[in-house]
PDB file of C-alpha atoms in Angstrom:
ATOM      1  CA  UNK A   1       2.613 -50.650 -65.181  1.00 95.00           C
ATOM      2  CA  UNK A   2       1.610 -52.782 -62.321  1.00 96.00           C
ATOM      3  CA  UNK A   3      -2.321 -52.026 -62.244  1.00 97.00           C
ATOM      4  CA  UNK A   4      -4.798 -53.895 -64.178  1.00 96.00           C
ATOM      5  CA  UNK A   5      -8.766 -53.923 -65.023  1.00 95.00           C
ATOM      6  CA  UNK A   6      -9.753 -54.297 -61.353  1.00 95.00           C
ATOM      7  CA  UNK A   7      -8.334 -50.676 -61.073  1.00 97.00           C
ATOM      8  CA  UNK A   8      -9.170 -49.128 -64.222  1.00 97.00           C
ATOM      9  CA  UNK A   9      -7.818 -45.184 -63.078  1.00 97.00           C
ATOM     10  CA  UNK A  10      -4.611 -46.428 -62.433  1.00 97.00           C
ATOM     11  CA  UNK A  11      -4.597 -48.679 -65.014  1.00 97.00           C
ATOM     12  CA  UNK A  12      -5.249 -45.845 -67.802  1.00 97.00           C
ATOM     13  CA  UNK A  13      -3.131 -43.198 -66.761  1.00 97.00           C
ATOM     14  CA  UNK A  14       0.179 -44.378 -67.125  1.00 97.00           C
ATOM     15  CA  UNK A  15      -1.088 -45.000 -71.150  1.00 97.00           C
ATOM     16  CA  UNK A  16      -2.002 -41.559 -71.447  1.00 98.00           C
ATOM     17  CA  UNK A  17       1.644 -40.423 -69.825  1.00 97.00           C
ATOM     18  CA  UNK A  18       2.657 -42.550 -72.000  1.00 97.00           C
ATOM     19  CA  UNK A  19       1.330 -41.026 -75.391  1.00 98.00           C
ATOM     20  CA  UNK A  20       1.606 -37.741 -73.956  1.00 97.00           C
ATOM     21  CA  UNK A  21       5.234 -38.282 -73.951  1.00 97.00           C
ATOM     22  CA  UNK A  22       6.086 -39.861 -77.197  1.00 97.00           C
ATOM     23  CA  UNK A  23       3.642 -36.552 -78.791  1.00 97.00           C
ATOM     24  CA  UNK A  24       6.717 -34.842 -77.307  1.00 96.00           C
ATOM     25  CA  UNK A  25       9.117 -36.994 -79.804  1.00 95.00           C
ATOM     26  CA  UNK A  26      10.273 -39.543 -76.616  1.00 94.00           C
ATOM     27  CA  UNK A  27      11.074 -43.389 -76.934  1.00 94.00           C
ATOM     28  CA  UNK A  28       8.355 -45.041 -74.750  1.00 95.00           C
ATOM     29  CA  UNK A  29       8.759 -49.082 -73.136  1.00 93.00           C
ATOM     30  CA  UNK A  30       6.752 -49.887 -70.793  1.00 95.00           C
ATOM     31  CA  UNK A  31       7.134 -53.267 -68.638  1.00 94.00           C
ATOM     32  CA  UNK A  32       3.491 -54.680 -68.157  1.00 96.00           C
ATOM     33  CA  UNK A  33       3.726 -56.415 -64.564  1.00 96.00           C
ATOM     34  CA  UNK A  34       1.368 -57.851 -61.724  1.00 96.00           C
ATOM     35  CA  UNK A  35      -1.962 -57.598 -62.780  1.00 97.00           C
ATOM     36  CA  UNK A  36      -0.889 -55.263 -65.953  1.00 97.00           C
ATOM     37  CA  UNK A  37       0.122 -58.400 -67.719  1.00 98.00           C
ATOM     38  CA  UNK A  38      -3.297 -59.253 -68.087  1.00 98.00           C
ATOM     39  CA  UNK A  39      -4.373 -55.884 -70.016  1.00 98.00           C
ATOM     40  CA  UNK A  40      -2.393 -56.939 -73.196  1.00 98.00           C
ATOM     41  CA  UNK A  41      -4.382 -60.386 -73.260  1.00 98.00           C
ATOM     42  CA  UNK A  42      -6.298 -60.410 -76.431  1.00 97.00           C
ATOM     43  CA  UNK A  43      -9.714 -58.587 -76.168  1.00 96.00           C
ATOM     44  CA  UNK A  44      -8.730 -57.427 -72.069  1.00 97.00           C
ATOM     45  CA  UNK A  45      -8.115 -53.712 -73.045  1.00 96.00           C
ATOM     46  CA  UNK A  46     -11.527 -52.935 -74.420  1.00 96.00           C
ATOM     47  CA  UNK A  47     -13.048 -53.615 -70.747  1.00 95.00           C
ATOM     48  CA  UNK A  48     -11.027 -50.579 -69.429  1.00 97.00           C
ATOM     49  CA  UNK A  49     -13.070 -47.091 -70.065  1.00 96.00           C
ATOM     50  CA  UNK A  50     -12.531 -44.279 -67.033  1.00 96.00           C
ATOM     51  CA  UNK A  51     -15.390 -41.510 -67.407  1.00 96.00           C
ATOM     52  CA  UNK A  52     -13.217 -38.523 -68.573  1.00 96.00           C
ATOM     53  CA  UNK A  53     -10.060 -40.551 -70.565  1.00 97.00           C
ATOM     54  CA  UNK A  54      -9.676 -42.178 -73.436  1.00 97.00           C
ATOM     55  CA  UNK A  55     -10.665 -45.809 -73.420  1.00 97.00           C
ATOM     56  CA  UNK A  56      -7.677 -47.698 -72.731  1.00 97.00           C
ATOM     57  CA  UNK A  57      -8.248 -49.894 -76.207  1.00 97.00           C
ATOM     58  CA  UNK A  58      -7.247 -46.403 -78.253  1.00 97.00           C
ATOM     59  CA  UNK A  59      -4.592 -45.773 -75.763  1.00 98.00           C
ATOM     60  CA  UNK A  60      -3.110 -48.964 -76.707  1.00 97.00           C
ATOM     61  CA  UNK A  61      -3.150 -48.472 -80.358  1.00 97.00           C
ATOM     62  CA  UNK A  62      -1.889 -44.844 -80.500  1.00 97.00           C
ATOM     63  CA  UNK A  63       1.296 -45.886 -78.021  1.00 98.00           C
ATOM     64  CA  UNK A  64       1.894 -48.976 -80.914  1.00 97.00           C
ATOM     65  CA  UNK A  65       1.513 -46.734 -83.917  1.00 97.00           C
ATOM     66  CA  UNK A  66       4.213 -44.255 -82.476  1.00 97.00           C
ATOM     67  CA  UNK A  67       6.300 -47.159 -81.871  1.00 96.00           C
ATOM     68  CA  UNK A  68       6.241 -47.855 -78.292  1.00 96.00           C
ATOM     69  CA  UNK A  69       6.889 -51.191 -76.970  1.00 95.00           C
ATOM     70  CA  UNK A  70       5.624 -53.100 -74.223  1.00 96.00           C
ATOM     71  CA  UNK A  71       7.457 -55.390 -72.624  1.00 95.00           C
ATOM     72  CA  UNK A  72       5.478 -58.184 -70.301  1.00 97.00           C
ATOM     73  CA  UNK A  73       6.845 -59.795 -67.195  1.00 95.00           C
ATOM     74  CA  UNK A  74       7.518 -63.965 -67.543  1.00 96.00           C
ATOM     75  CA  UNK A  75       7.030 -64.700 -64.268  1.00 96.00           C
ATOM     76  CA  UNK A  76       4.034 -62.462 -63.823  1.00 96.00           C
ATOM     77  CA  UNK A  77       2.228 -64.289 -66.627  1.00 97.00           C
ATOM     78  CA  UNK A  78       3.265 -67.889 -65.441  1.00 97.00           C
ATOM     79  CA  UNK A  79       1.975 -67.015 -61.402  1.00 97.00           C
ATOM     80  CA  UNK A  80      -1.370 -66.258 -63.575  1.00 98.00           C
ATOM     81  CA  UNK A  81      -1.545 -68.932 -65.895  1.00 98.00           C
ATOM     82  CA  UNK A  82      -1.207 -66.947 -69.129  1.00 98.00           C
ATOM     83  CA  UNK A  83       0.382 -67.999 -72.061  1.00 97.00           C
ATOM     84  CA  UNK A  84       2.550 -65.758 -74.143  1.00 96.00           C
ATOM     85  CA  UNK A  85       0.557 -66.802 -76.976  1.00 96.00           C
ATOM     86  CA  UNK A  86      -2.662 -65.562 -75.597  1.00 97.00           C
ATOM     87  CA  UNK A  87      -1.191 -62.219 -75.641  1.00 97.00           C
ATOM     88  CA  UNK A  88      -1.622 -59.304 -78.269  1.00 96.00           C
ATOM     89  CA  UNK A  89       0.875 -59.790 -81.172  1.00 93.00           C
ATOM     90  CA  UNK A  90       3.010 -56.574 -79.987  1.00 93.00           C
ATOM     91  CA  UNK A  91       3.910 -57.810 -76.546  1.00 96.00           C
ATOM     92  CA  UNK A  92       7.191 -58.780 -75.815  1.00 94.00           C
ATOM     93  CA  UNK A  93       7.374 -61.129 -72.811  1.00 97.00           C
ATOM     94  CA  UNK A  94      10.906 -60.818 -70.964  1.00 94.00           C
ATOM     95  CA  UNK A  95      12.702 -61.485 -67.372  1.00 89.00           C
ATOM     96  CA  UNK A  96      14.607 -59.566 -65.074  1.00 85.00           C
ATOM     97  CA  UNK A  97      17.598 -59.391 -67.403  1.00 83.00           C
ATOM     98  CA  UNK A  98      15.805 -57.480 -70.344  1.00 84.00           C
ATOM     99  CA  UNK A  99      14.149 -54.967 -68.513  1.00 79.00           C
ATOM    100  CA  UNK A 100      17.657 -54.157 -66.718  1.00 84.00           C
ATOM    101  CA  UNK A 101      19.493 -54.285 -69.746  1.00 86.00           C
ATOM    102  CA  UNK A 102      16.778 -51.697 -70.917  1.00 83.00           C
ATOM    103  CA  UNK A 103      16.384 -49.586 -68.179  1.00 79.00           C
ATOM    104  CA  UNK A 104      21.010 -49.513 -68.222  1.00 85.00           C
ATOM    105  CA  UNK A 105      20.490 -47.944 -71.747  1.00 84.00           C
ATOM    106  CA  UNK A 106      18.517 -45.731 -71.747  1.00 81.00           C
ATOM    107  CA  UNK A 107      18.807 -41.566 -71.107  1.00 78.00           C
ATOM    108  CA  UNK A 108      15.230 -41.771 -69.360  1.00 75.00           C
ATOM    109  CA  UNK A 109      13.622 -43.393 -66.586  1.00 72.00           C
TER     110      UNK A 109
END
């Protein structure tokens, strides 16, 4: 995800793809970059509603409870001053490497 609170649409969707998907018994990671980053700060996600979707808050929690992981981009937090510890406690902050690594292992992309 690259889109953050300032575009709230395109922000949401790719969390209801995502939970869409893993109702269909897929693995879900998603890498959280640009202004996404800033959607898994602590208390971000409940200013994200779209008329007609779920609010992105309950997103969040349903992808977490069927064990999807979100992986956060290091350099994208440090361009915009956020600290991994000002993050929600299921966000996994990573660089380049990881999300390679990730994206070399797995049968989906």
């Amino acid at each position: 995800m690259t889109y953050g609170a300032d575009s709230p649409e395109r922000a949401t969707l790719p969390m209801v793809m995502a939970t869409n998907a893993q109702s269909r018994g897929n693995q879900v990671n998603i890498c959280m970059q640009n202004e996404a980053v800033k959607l898994l700060v602590k208390g971000n996600a409940e200013k994200v509603n779209v008329k007609g979707l779920p609010p992105l808050k309950e997103l969040l929690e349903v992808f977490l409870k069927q064990g999807g992981k979100f992986m956060v981009c290091n350099p994208c937090l440090k361009s915009r001053g956020i600290k991994p510890t000002e993050l929600i406690p299921d966000a996994t902050v990573v660089a380049a490497g990881t999300l390679v690594s990730s994206i070399n292992s797995s049968d989906k992309v």
